[in-house]
Coordinates of C-alpha atoms and ligand atoms in Angstrom, one line a residue:
M290 CA -7.5 -8.8 -12.9
I291 CA -6.8 -6.2 -15.6
T292 CA -3.9 -5.7 -18.0
I293 CA -2.3 -2.4 -19.0
G294 CA 0.5 -1.9 -21.4
D295 CA 0.8 1.8 -22.0
V296 CA 2.0 4.9 -20.0
N297 CA -1.4 6.8 -20.1
G298 CA -3.3 3.7 -19.0
M299 CA -1.0 3.2 -16.0
R300 CA -1.2 6.9 -15.0
G301 CA -5.0 6.9 -15.2
W302 CA -5.2 3.8 -13.1
Y303 CA -2.8 4.9 -10.3
R304 CA -4.3 8.4 -10.1
L305 CA -7.8 7.0 -9.6
W306 CA -6.5 4.5 -7.1
K307 CA -4.6 7.1 -5.1
K308 CA -7.5 9.6 -5.2
Y309 CA -9.3 7.3 -2.8
G310 CA -6.3 7.0 -0.5
R311 CA -5.5 3.4 -1.5
T312 CA -2.0 2.0 -1.5
I313 CA -0.2 0.1 -4.3
G314 CA 2.0 -2.9 -3.9
F315 CA 4.4 -3.9 -6.7
V316 CA 6.1 -7.0 -7.9
P317 CA 8.5 -6.4 -10.8
T318 CA 9.2 -9.6 -12.8
M319 CA 10.5 -10.7 -16.1
G320 CA 7.7 -13.3 -16.5
A321 CA 8.3 -17.0 -16.6
L322 CA 6.6 -17.0 -13.3
H323 CA 6.9 -19.8 -10.6
A324 CA 5.9 -20.3 -7.0
G325 CA 8.6 -17.9 -5.9
H326 CA 7.0 -15.0 -7.7
L327 CA 3.6 -15.9 -6.4
S328 CA 5.0 -15.8 -2.8
L329 CA 6.2 -12.3 -3.6
V330 CA 2.6 -11.3 -4.6
Q331 CA 1.3 -12.7 -1.3
R332 CA 4.0 -10.9 0.7
V333 CA 3.1 -7.5 -0.8
R334 CA -0.6 -8.2 -0.8
E335 CA -0.5 -8.1 3.1
R336 CA 0.8 -4.6 2.9
A337 CA -1.2 -2.9 0.1
D338 CA -4.7 -2.4 -1.1
A339 CA -3.9 -3.4 -4.7
V340 CA -1.1 -5.4 -6.2
V341 CA 0.6 -4.7 -9.6
V342 CA 2.8 -7.3 -11.2
S343 CA 4.9 -6.3 -14.2
L344 CA 6.0 -8.7 -16.9
F345 CA 8.9 -7.3 -18.9
V346 CA 12.0 -9.0 -20.1
N347 CA 14.4 -6.1 -19.8
P348 CA 16.9 -6.1 -22.7
T349 CA 19.3 -3.6 -21.0
Q350 CA 20.2 -6.0 -18.1
F351 CA 21.5 -8.7 -20.4
G352 CA 25.1 -8.7 -21.7
P353 CA 25.7 -9.3 -25.5
Q354 CA 26.6 -13.0 -24.8
E355 CA 23.8 -13.6 -22.4
D356 CA 20.4 -15.3 -22.8
F357 CA 18.0 -12.4 -23.7
A358 CA 16.8 -14.1 -26.9
R359 CA 16.2 -17.4 -25.3
Y360 CA 15.0 -16.2 -21.9
P361 CA 11.7 -18.2 -21.3
R362 CA 8.6 -16.3 -22.3
Q363 CA 5.2 -17.8 -21.4
P364 CA 2.7 -14.9 -21.1
E365 CA -0.5 -17.1 -21.2
K366 CA 0.8 -19.3 -18.5
D367 CA 1.9 -16.3 -16.5
F368 CA -1.7 -14.8 -16.7
A369 CA -3.2 -18.1 -15.6
L370 CA -0.8 -18.3 -12.6
L371 CA -1.6 -14.7 -11.6
Q372 CA -5.4 -15.3 -11.7
G373 CA -6.5 -15.7 -8.1
S374 CA -3.0 -15.1 -6.8
G375 CA -3.8 -11.7 -5.3
C376 CA -2.7 -9.7 -8.3
D377 CA -5.1 -6.9 -9.4
L378 CA -3.2 -5.5 -12.4
V379 CA -0.7 -6.9 -14.8
F380 CA 1.6 -4.2 -16.4
Q381 CA 3.0 -5.6 -19.6
P382 CA 4.8 -2.8 -21.5
K383 CA 6.5 -3.1 -24.8
V384 CA 10.3 -2.3 -25.0
E385 CA 9.5 1.0 -26.7
T386 CA 7.1 2.0 -23.9
I387 CA 9.9 1.6 -21.3
Y388 CA 12.6 2.9 -23.6
P389 CA 11.1 5.6 -25.7
P390 CA 12.8 6.4 -29.1
G391 CA 16.0 8.3 -28.4
H392 CA 16.3 7.0 -24.8
T393 CA 19.6 7.8 -23.3
T394 CA 19.2 8.4 -19.6
V395 CA 20.4 5.7 -17.2
V396 CA 20.8 5.1 -13.5
E397 CA 24.4 4.1 -12.8
P398 CA 24.5 2.4 -9.4
G399 CA 27.7 2.2 -7.4
G400 CA 28.6 0.6 -4.0
P401 CA 26.9 -2.8 -3.8
A402 CA 26.6 -2.9 -7.6
E403 CA 30.4 -3.0 -8.1
G404 CA 31.6 -6.6 -7.2
L405 CA 30.4 -10.1 -8.0
E406 CA 27.5 -9.9 -10.5
G407 CA 28.5 -6.3 -11.3
A408 CA 32.0 -7.3 -12.1
L409 CA 31.1 -10.5 -14.0
R410 CA 28.2 -8.9 -15.9
P411 CA 29.2 -5.4 -16.8
G412 CA 26.2 -3.1 -17.2
H413 CA 23.8 -5.6 -15.6
F414 CA 22.9 -3.5 -12.6
R415 CA 22.8 -0.3 -14.7
G416 CA 20.1 -2.1 -16.7
V417 CA 18.3 -3.3 -13.6
A418 CA 18.4 0.1 -11.8
T419 CA 17.3 2.0 -14.9
V420 CA 14.3 -0.3 -15.5
V421 CA 13.3 -0.5 -11.9
C422 CA 13.4 3.3 -11.6
A423 CA 11.3 3.7 -14.8
L424 CA 8.8 1.0 -13.5
F425 CA 8.5 2.8 -10.1
N426 CA 7.7 6.0 -12.0
L427 CA 5.1 4.2 -14.1
V428 CA 3.4 2.2 -11.3
R429 CA 3.9 4.6 -8.4
P430 CA 4.0 1.9 -5.7
D431 CA 4.0 2.6 -2.0
V432 CA 5.7 -0.8 -1.4
A433 CA 7.6 -3.1 -3.7
V434 CA 9.0 -6.6 -3.1
F435 CA 12.2 -8.2 -4.5
G436 CA 13.3 -11.8 -4.0
Q437 CA 16.1 -12.5 -1.5
K438 CA 17.4 -15.0 -4.0
D439 CA 18.9 -12.0 -6.0
A440 CA 20.4 -10.6 -2.8
Q441 CA 22.9 -8.3 -4.6
Q442 CA 20.1 -6.9 -6.7
L443 CA 18.1 -6.3 -3.6
A444 CA 21.0 -4.4 -2.0
V445 CA 21.4 -2.3 -5.2
I446 CA 17.7 -1.4 -5.2
R447 CA 17.7 -0.5 -1.5
R448 CA 20.8 1.7 -2.1
M449 CA 19.1 3.4 -5.1
V450 CA 15.9 4.1 -3.3
R451 CA 17.8 5.7 -0.4
D452 CA 20.2 7.7 -2.7
L453 CA 17.4 9.0 -5.0
H454 CA 14.8 9.5 -2.3
L455 CA 12.3 7.3 -4.1
P456 CA 9.1 7.2 -2.1
V457 CA 8.7 3.5 -2.0
E458 CA 9.3 0.9 0.8
I459 CA 11.3 -2.1 -0.3
L460 CA 10.5 -5.6 1.1
A461 CA 12.5 -8.8 0.7
G462 CA 10.7 -12.0 -0.2
E463 CA 12.1 -15.3 1.0
T464 CA 13.7 -17.7 -1.4
V465 CA 11.3 -20.6 -2.3
R466 CA 13.0 -23.9 -2.8
E467 CA 12.4 -27.3 -4.3
E468 CA 12.3 -30.2 -1.8
D469 CA 16.0 -30.9 -2.5
G470 CA 17.0 -27.3 -1.8
L471 CA 17.3 -26.0 -5.3
A472 CA 16.1 -22.3 -5.3
L473 CA 13.3 -21.7 -7.8
S474 CA 14.4 -19.7 -10.8
S475 CA 13.0 -19.0 -14.2
R476 CA 16.4 -20.3 -15.6
N477 CA 16.0 -23.8 -14.0
V478 CA 14.2 -24.8 -17.2
Y479 CA 17.6 -24.8 -19.0
L480 CA 18.9 -27.6 -16.8
S481 CA 19.1 -31.1 -18.4
P482 CA 18.0 -34.0 -16.1
E483 CA 21.6 -34.7 -15.2
E484 CA 22.3 -31.0 -14.4
R485 CA 19.1 -30.8 -12.4
R486 CA 20.3 -33.7 -10.2
A487 CA 23.6 -31.8 -9.7
A488 CA 22.1 -28.4 -9.0
P489 CA 21.2 -28.8 -5.3
V490 CA 25.0 -28.7 -4.6
L491 CA 24.6 -24.9 -4.2
Y492 CA 22.1 -25.4 -1.4
R493 CA 24.4 -28.1 0.3
A494 CA 27.4 -25.7 0.1
L495 CA 25.3 -22.9 1.8
Q496 CA 24.1 -25.3 4.5
A497 CA 27.6 -26.5 5.2
A498 CA 28.9 -22.9 5.5
K499 CA 26.0 -21.9 7.7
Q500 CA 26.7 -24.8 10.0
A501 CA 30.4 -23.8 10.2
I502 CA 29.4 -20.3 11.2
A503 CA 26.8 -21.7 13.7
A504 CA 29.6 -23.8 15.2
G505 CA 31.7 -20.6 15.8
E506 CA 33.8 -20.2 12.6
R507 CA 34.4 -16.4 12.1
S508 CA 37.1 -16.4 9.4
G509 CA 35.8 -15.2 6.1
E510 CA 38.5 -17.3 4.3
A511 CA 37.6 -20.4 6.2
V512 CA 33.9 -20.0 5.3
R513 CA 34.8 -19.5 1.6
R514 CA 36.9 -22.7 1.8
V515 CA 33.9 -24.6 3.1
L516 CA 31.7 -23.3 0.3
R517 CA 34.3 -24.2 -2.4
E518 CA 35.1 -27.7 -1.0
V519 CA 31.4 -28.7 -1.2
L520 CA 30.9 -27.2 -4.7
E521 CA 34.1 -28.6 -6.1
R522 CA 33.1 -32.1 -5.2
E523 CA 30.4 -31.9 -7.9
P524 CA 31.9 -32.6 -11.3
L525 CA 29.3 -30.6 -13.3
A526 CA 29.8 -27.5 -11.2
R527 CA 32.1 -24.6 -12.2
V528 CA 32.3 -22.0 -9.5
E529 CA 32.3 -18.3 -10.6
Y530 CA 32.2 -17.0 -7.0
A531 CA 31.6 -18.3 -3.5
E532 CA 31.8 -15.3 -1.2
V533 CA 31.1 -13.9 2.3
V534 CA 30.1 -10.2 2.0
D535 CA 28.6 -7.5 4.2
A536 CA 24.8 -7.5 3.6
E537 CA 24.6 -3.8 2.8
S538 CA 27.8 -2.9 1.0
F539 CA 28.4 -6.4 -0.6
Q540 CA 32.1 -6.0 0.1
P541 CA 33.9 -9.2 1.1
V542 CA 34.5 -9.5 4.8
A543 CA 37.6 -10.8 6.6
T544 CA 35.7 -11.6 9.7
V545 CA 32.1 -13.0 9.8
A546 CA 30.2 -10.6 12.1
G547 CA 26.9 -8.8 11.9
S548 CA 24.6 -9.1 8.9
V549 CA 26.4 -11.1 6.1
V550 CA 25.4 -12.7 2.9
L551 CA 27.0 -15.8 1.4
P552 CA 26.4 -15.4 -2.4
L553 CA 27.2 -18.1 -4.9
A554 CA 27.3 -18.1 -8.7
V555 CA 27.9 -21.5 -10.2
R556 CA 27.7 -22.9 -13.7
I557 CA 26.1 -26.3 -13.8
G558 CA 26.9 -27.5 -17.3
G559 CA 25.7 -24.7 -19.5
T560 CA 23.4 -23.0 -16.9
R561 CA 24.4 -20.3 -14.6
L562 CA 22.7 -20.5 -11.2
I563 CA 22.9 -18.0 -8.3
D564 CA 21.9 -18.6 -4.7
N565 CA 22.7 -17.2 -1.2
V566 CA 21.9 -17.3 2.5
Q567 CA 21.8 -14.2 4.7
L568 CA 22.5 -14.5 8.4
V569 CA 23.4 -12.5 11.4
A570 CA 26.6 -13.7 13.2
G571 CA 27.5 -12.7 16.7
H572 CA 31.1 -11.8 17.5
Ligands
PAF670 O1 14.6 -9.8 -10.8 C1 14.1 -9.6 -11.9 O2 13.3 -10.4 -12.4 C2 14.6 -8.4 -12.7 O3 15.9 -8.1 -12.5 C3 13.7 -7.2 -12.4 C4 13.8 -6.7 -11.0 C5 12.3 -7.5 -12.8 C6 14.2 -6.0 -13.3 O4 14.1 -6.4 -14.7

């Protein structure tokens, strides 16, 4: 496994790799890796000759009141986890490598970027789309994988790739969960023991809503109510949204039909958690 941090180093590497007709798989991350990230490496490994993982805590996707400064950073542990994981190259750029002095150009996503996370975290998806576009240009992947846990981010990236004709295939990686259902996230380290015990309420709410849909419930409002009822029983939980949206547009649906996502954002004490399930409902 090799590490590269600069633009020329990356260009030299991908030119050489592509000269021999080899394909590149890519897993963009902000570090603080866990088993969920390693499953993304495995997912893309099956589809590419070499796998690049980027470690870059992207400042532009954090709002002024958000956790950029305290976001967990553990590069040595990340390298140790990536050894033997199927990763061939770690791309670890500095902020000024991604955003050269005088940087002004951004990617402003619309459509699926507008509601939910986009509404509550203004500028977040602009930061995500801009950095992912820059990373795609630096790594030149044939295929890239994003976790289904950030379902709205995945929809925004898919839309951007289509709209800008970016020559990369996007894969979704399944959410990896703890035994009690809590989705793995780099931010779970913020949870106190008491909050950690409360956190699986997101998973329970999603399961209850999924069961209601499996039993024939097709009203978007009724499914939202099921989600809220479960979440509101947990005293430490403060619901930011509990929605039923179309999987592509991320617009709320009145009737649950076709491919839908049930996304949640919930504060457990001081920690903001997101989770979702995606399902296909018959009419
Ligand atoms: O999902 C993440 O970790 C980040 O949003 C990403 C895609 C690496 C962009 O900074």
